[in-house]
CSV table of C-alpha atoms and ligand atoms in Angstrom, one decimal:
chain,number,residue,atom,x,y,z
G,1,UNK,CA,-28.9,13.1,29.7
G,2,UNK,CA,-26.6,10.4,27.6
G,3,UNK,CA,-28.3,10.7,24.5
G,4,UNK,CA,-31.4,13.2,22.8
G,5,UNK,CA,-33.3,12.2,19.6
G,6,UNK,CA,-34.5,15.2,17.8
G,7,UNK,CA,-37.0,14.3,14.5
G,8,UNK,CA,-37.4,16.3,12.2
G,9,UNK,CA,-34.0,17.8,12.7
G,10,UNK,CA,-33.4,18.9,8.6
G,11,UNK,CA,-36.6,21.4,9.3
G,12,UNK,CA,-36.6,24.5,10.1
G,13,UNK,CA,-37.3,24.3,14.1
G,14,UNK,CA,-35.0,21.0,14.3
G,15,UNK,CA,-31.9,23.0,12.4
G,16,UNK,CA,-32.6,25.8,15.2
G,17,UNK,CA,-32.8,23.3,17.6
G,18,UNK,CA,-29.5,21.5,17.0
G,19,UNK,CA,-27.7,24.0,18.4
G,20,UNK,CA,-29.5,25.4,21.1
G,21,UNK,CA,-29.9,22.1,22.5
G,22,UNK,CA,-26.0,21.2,21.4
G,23,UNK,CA,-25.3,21.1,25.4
G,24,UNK,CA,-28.3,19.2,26.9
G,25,UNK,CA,-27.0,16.1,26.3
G,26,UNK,CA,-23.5,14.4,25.7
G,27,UNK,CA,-24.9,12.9,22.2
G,28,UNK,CA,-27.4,14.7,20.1
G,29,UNK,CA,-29.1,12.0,17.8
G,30,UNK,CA,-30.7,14.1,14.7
G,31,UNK,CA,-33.1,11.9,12.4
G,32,UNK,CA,-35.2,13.4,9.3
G,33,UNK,CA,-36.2,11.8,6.0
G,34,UNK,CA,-34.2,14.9,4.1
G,35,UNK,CA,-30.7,15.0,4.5
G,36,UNK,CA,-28.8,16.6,7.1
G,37,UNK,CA,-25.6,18.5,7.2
G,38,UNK,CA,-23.1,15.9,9.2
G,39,UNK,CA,-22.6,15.3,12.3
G,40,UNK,CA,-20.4,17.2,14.3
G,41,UNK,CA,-18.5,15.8,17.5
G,42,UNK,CA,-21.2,14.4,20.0
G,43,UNK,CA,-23.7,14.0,17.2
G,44,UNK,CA,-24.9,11.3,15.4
G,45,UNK,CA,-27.3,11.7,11.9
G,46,UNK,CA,-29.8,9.0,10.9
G,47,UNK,CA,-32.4,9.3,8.0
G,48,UNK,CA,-35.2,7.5,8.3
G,49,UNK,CA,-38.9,7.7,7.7
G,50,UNK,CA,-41.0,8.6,10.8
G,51,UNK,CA,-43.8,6.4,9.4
G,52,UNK,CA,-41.5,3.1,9.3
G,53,UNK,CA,-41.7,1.4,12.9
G,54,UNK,CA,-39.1,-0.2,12.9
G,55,UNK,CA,-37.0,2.5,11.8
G,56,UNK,CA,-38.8,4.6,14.9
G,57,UNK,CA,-37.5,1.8,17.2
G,58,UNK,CA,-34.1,2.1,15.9
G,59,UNK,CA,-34.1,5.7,16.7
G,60,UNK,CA,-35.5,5.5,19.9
G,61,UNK,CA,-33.3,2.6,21.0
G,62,UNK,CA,-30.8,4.1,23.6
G,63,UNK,CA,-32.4,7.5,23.9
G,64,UNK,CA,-33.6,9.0,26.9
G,65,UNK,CA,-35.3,11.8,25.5
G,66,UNK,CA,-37.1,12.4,22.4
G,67,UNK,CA,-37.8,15.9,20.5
G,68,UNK,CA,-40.6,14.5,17.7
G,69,UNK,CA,-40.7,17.7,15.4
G,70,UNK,CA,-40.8,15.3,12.5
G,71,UNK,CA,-43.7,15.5,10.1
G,72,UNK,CA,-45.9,17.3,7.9
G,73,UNK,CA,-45.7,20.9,9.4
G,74,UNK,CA,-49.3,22.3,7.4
G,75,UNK,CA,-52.0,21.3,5.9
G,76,UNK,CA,-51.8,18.6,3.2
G,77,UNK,CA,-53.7,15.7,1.7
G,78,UNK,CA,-55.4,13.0,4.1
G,79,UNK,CA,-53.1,10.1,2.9
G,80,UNK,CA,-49.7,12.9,3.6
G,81,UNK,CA,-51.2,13.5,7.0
G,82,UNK,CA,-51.7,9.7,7.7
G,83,UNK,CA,-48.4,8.6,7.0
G,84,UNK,CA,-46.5,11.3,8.2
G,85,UNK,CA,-48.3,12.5,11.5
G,86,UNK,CA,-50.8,10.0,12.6
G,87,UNK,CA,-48.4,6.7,11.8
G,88,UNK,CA,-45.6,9.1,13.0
G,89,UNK,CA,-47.0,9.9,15.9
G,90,UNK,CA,-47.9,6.4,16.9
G,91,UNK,CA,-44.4,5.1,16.3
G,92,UNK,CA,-42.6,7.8,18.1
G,93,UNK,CA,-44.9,6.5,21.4
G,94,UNK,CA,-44.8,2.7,20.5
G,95,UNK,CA,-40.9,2.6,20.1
G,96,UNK,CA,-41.0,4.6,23.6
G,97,UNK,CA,-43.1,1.7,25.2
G,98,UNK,CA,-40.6,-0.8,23.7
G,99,UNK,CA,-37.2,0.8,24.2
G,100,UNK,CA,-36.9,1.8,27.7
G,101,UNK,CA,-39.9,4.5,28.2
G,102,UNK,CA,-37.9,8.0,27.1
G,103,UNK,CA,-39.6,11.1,28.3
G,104,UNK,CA,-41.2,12.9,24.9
G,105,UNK,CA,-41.0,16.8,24.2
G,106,UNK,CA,-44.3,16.5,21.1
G,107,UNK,CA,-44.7,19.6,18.7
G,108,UNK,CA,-48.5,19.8,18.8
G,109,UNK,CA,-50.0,23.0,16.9
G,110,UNK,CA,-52.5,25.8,17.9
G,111,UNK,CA,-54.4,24.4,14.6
G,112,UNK,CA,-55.7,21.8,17.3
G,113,UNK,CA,-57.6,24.5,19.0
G,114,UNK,CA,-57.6,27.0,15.5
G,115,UNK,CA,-61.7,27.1,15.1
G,116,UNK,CA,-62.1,28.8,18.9
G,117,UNK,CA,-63.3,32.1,18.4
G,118,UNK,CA,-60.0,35.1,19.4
G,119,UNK,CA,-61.9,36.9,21.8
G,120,UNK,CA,-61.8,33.6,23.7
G,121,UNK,CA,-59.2,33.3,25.9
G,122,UNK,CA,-58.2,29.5,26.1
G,123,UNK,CA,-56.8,26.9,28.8
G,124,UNK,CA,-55.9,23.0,28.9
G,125,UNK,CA,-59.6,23.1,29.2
G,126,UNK,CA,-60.7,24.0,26.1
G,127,UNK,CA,-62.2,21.7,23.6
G,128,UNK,CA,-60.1,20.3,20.6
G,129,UNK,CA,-61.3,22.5,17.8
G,130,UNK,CA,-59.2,21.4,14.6
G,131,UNK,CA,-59.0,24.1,11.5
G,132,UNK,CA,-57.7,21.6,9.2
G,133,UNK,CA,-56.7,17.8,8.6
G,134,UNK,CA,-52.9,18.5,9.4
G,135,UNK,CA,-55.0,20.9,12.9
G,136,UNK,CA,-56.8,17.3,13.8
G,137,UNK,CA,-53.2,14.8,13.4
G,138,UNK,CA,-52.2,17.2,16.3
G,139,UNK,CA,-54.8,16.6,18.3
G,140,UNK,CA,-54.9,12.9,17.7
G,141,UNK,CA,-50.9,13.1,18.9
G,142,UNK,CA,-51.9,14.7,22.2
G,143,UNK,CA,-54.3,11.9,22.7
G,144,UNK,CA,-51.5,9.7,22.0
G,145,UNK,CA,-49.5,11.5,24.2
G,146,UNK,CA,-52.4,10.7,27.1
G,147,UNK,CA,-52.9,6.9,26.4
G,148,UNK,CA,-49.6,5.8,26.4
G,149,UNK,CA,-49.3,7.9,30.2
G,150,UNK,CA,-52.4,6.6,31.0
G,151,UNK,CA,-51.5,2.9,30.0
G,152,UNK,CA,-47.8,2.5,30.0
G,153,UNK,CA,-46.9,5.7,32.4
G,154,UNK,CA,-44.6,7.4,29.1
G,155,UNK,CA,-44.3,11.1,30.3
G,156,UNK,CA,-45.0,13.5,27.5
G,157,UNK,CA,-45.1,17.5,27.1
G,158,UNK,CA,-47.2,18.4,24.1
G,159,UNK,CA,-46.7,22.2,23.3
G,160,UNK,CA,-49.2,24.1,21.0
G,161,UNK,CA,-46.6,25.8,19.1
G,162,UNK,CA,-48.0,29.2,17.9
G,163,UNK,CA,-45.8,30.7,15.3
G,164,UNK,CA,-42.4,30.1,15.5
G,165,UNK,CA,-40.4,31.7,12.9
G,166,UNK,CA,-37.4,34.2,13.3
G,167,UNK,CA,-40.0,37.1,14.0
G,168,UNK,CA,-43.8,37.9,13.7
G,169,UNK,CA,-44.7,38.1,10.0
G,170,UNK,CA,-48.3,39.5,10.0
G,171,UNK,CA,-51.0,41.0,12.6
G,172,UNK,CA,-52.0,37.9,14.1
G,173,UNK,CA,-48.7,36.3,14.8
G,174,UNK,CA,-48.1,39.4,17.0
G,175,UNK,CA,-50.1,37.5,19.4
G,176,UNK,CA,-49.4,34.1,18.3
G,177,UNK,CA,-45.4,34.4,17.8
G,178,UNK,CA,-42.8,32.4,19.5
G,179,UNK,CA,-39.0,32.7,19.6
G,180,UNK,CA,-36.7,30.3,19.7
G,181,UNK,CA,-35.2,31.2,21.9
G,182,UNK,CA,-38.4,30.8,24.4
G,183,UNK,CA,-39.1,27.5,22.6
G,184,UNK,CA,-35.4,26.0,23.7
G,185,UNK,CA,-35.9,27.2,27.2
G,186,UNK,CA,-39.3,25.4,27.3
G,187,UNK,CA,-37.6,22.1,26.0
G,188,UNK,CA,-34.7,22.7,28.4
G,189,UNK,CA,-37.5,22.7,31.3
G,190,UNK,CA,-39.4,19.5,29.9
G,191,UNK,CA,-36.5,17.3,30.0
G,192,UNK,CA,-34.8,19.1,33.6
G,193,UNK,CA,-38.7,18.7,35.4
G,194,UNK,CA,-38.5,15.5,37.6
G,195,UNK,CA,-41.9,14.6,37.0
G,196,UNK,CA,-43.9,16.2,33.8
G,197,UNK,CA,-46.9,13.5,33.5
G,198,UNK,CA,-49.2,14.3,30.8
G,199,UNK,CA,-49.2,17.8,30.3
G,200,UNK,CA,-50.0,20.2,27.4
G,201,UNK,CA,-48.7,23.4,27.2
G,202,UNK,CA,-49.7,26.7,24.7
G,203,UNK,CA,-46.3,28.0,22.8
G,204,UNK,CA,-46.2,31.8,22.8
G,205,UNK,CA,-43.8,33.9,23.8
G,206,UNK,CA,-44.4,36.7,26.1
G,207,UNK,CA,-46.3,39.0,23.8
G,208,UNK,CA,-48.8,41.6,25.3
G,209,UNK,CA,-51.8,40.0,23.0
G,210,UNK,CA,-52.5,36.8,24.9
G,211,UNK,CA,-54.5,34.3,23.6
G,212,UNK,CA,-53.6,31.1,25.7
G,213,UNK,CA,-53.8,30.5,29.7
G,214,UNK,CA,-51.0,28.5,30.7
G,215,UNK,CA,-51.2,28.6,34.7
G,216,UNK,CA,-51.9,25.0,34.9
G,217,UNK,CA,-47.9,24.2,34.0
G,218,UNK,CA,-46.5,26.3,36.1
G,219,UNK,CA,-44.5,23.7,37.9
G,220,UNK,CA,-42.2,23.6,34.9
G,221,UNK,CA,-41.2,26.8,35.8
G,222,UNK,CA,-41.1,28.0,32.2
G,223,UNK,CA,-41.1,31.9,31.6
G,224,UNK,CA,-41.2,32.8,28.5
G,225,UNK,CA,-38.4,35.8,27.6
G,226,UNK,CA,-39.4,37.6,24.2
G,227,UNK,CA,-41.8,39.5,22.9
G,228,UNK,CA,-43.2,40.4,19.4
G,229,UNK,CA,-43.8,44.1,21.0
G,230,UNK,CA,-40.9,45.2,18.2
G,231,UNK,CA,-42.9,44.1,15.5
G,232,UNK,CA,-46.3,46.5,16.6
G,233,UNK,CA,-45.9,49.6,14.2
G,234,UNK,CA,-44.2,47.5,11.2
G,235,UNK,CA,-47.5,44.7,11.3
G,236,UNK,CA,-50.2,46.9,11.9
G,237,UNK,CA,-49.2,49.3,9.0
G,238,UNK,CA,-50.3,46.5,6.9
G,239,UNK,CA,-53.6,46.7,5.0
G,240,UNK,CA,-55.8,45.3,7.8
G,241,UNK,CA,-58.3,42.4,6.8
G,242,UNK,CA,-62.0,42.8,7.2
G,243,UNK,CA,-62.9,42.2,11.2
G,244,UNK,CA,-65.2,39.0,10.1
G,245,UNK,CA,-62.8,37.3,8.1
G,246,UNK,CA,-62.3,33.8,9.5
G,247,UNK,CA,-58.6,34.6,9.1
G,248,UNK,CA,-59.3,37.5,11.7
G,249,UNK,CA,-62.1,35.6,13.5
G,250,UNK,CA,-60.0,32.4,14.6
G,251,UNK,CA,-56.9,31.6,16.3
G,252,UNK,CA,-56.0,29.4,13.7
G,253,UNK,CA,-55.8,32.5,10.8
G,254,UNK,CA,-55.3,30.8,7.4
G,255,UNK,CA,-56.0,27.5,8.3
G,256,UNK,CA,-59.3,28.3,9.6
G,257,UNK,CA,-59.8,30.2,6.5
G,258,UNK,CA,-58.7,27.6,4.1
G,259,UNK,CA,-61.0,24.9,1.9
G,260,UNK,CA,-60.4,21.8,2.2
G,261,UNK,CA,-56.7,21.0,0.6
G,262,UNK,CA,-57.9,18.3,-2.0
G,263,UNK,CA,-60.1,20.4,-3.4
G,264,UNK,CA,-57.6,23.0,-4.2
G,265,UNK,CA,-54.5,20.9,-5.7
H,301,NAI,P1,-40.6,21.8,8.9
H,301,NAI,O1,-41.6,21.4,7.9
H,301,NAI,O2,-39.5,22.8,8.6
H,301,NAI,O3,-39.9,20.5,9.6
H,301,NAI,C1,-40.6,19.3,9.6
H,301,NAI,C2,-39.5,18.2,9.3
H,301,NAI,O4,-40.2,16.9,9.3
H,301,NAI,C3,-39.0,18.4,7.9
H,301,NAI,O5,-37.6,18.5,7.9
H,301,NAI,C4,-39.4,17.1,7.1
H,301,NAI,O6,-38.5,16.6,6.2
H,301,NAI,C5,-39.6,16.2,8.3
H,301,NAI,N1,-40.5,15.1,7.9
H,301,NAI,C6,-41.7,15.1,7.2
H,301,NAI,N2,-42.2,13.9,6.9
H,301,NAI,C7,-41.3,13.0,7.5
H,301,NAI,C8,-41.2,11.6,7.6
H,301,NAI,N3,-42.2,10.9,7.0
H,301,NAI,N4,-40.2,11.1,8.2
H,301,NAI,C9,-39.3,11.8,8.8
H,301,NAI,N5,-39.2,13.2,8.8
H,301,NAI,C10,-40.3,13.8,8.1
H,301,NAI,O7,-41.5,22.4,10.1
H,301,NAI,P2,-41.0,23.2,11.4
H,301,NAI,O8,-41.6,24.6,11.3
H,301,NAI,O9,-39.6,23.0,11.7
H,301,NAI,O10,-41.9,22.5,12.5
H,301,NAI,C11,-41.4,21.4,13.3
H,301,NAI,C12,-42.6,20.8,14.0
H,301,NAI,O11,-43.3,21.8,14.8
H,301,NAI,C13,-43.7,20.2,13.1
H,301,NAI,O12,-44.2,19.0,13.7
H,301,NAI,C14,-44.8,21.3,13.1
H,301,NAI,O13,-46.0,20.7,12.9
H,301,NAI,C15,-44.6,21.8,14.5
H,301,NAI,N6,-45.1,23.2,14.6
H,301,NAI,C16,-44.4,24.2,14.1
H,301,NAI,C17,-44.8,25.5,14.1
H,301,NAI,C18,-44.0,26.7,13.6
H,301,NAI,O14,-44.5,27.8,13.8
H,301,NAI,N7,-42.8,26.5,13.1
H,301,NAI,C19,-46.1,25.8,14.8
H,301,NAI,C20,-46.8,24.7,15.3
H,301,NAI,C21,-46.3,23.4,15.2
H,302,15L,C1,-48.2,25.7,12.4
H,302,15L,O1,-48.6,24.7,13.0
H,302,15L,C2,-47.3,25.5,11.2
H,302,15L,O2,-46.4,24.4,11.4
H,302,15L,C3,-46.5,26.8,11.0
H,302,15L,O3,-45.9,26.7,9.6
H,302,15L,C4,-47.4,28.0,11.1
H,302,15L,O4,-48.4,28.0,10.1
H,302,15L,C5,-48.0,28.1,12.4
H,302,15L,O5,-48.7,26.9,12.7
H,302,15L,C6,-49.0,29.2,12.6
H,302,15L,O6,-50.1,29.0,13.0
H,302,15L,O7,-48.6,30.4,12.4
């Protein structure tokens, strides 16, 4: 495609991301409200606040794709969550309506299914079970994500990302972990589909533990590559957690676990 927005490109995913995606598109457009390195040839570098709509449009304006990474990435208070993932959601979809309909790749989170139970295995069926504030701005993305289809006809692919860091760092991301590698590869198929609708997809990458049932996207023809098999021995020689522990118990871990965030400033 002519031209990619990525948000949240100063973040860890995005600065991952600006690379591997360096070839998809002649011009990479990178936006965050942090600053980023500068651009290189066949990049352009706009800050700007996700939760400004006009500044959205802006961004959007010329783009036929759109990455939205940008926002609060865990849980924080309700007024952080507002402004940064429910307003930032909405204007990421709005500017879509108004600036020529660009198909959006949106970073959803397992926290929006994080109170389900692990020894349930989960599909696109499953009900929305938020484990936080920052769990439920995910979930109200998604449904974004399915009004402005279901209205306006804006494709979207909304990926529960499990835990995508450089490797697995404790028991449960053995089952939860995603490379980036796999995560590229999955954005690579979202914009290369010719048709994605509305469709959600769970972010893991191959790993033998599987939590998440993702047979309904197999059109996109996304197979995920790695797997956090390396990490068995090192992860399970930590000091294991009681079995009932709602860190254990839940997909969500610590989020589940967690009080509520204003309580604990
Ligand atoms: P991150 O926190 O490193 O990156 C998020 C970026 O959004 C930051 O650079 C931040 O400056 C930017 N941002 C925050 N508020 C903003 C605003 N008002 N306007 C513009 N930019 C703003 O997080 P990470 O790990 O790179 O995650 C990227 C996305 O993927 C996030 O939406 C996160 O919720 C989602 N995700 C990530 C997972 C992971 O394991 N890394 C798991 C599940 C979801
Ligand atoms: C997320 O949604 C967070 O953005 C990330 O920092 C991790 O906490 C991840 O979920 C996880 O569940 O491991």
């Amino acid at each position: 495609m002519e031209r990619l927005l990525i948000t949240g490109a100063a973040g860890m995913l995005g600065t991952g991301l600006r690379q591997e995606l360096a070839s998809n598109a002649t011009t990479l457009r990178l936006s965050d409200i942090e600053p980023m390195p500068p651009a290189g040839p066949n990049e352009e570098v706009i800050e700007a606040d996700i939760g400004d709509l006009p500044a959205v449009c802006g961004l959007v304006d010329g783009c036929q794709g759109v990455v939205h990474l940008g926002g609060i990435s865990r849980e924080n208070t309700f007024e952080t969550v507002l402004h940064a993932n429910l307003r930032g959601v909405y204007n990421v979809f709005e500017a879509a309506r108004r600036h020529g309909r660009p198909r959006i790749f949106f970073a959803s989170s397992n926290h929006a299914i994080g109170f389900h139970e692990r020894e349930n295995r989960l599909d696109r069926s499953s009900a929305y079970r938020p484990d936080s504030l920052y769990g439920l701005s995910k979930a109200y993305g998604e449904l974004m994500a399915r009004y402005y289809f279901d209205k306006f006809g804006i494709e979207s692919v909304s990926v529960r990302i499990g835990s995508c860091f450089p490797k697995p760092m404790d028991r449960r991301m053995l089952a939860t972990w995603m490379s980036l590698g796999d995560l590229a590869a999955l954005i690579r198929k979202v914009f290369d589909a010719p048709r994605v609708g509305c469709t959600m997809v769970y972010g893991a990458s191959d790993n033998a533990e599987k939590w998440w049932d993702n047979g309904h996207a197999g059109f996109l023809g996304w197979q995920p590559q790695d797997t956090s098999e390396p990490w068995r021995a090192e992860l399970e020689a930590l000091p294991p957690m009681p079995f009932d522990h709602p860190a254990v118990r839940f997909h969500g871990g610590g989020f589940a676990a967690a009080g509520h965030f204003e309580d604990e400033e």
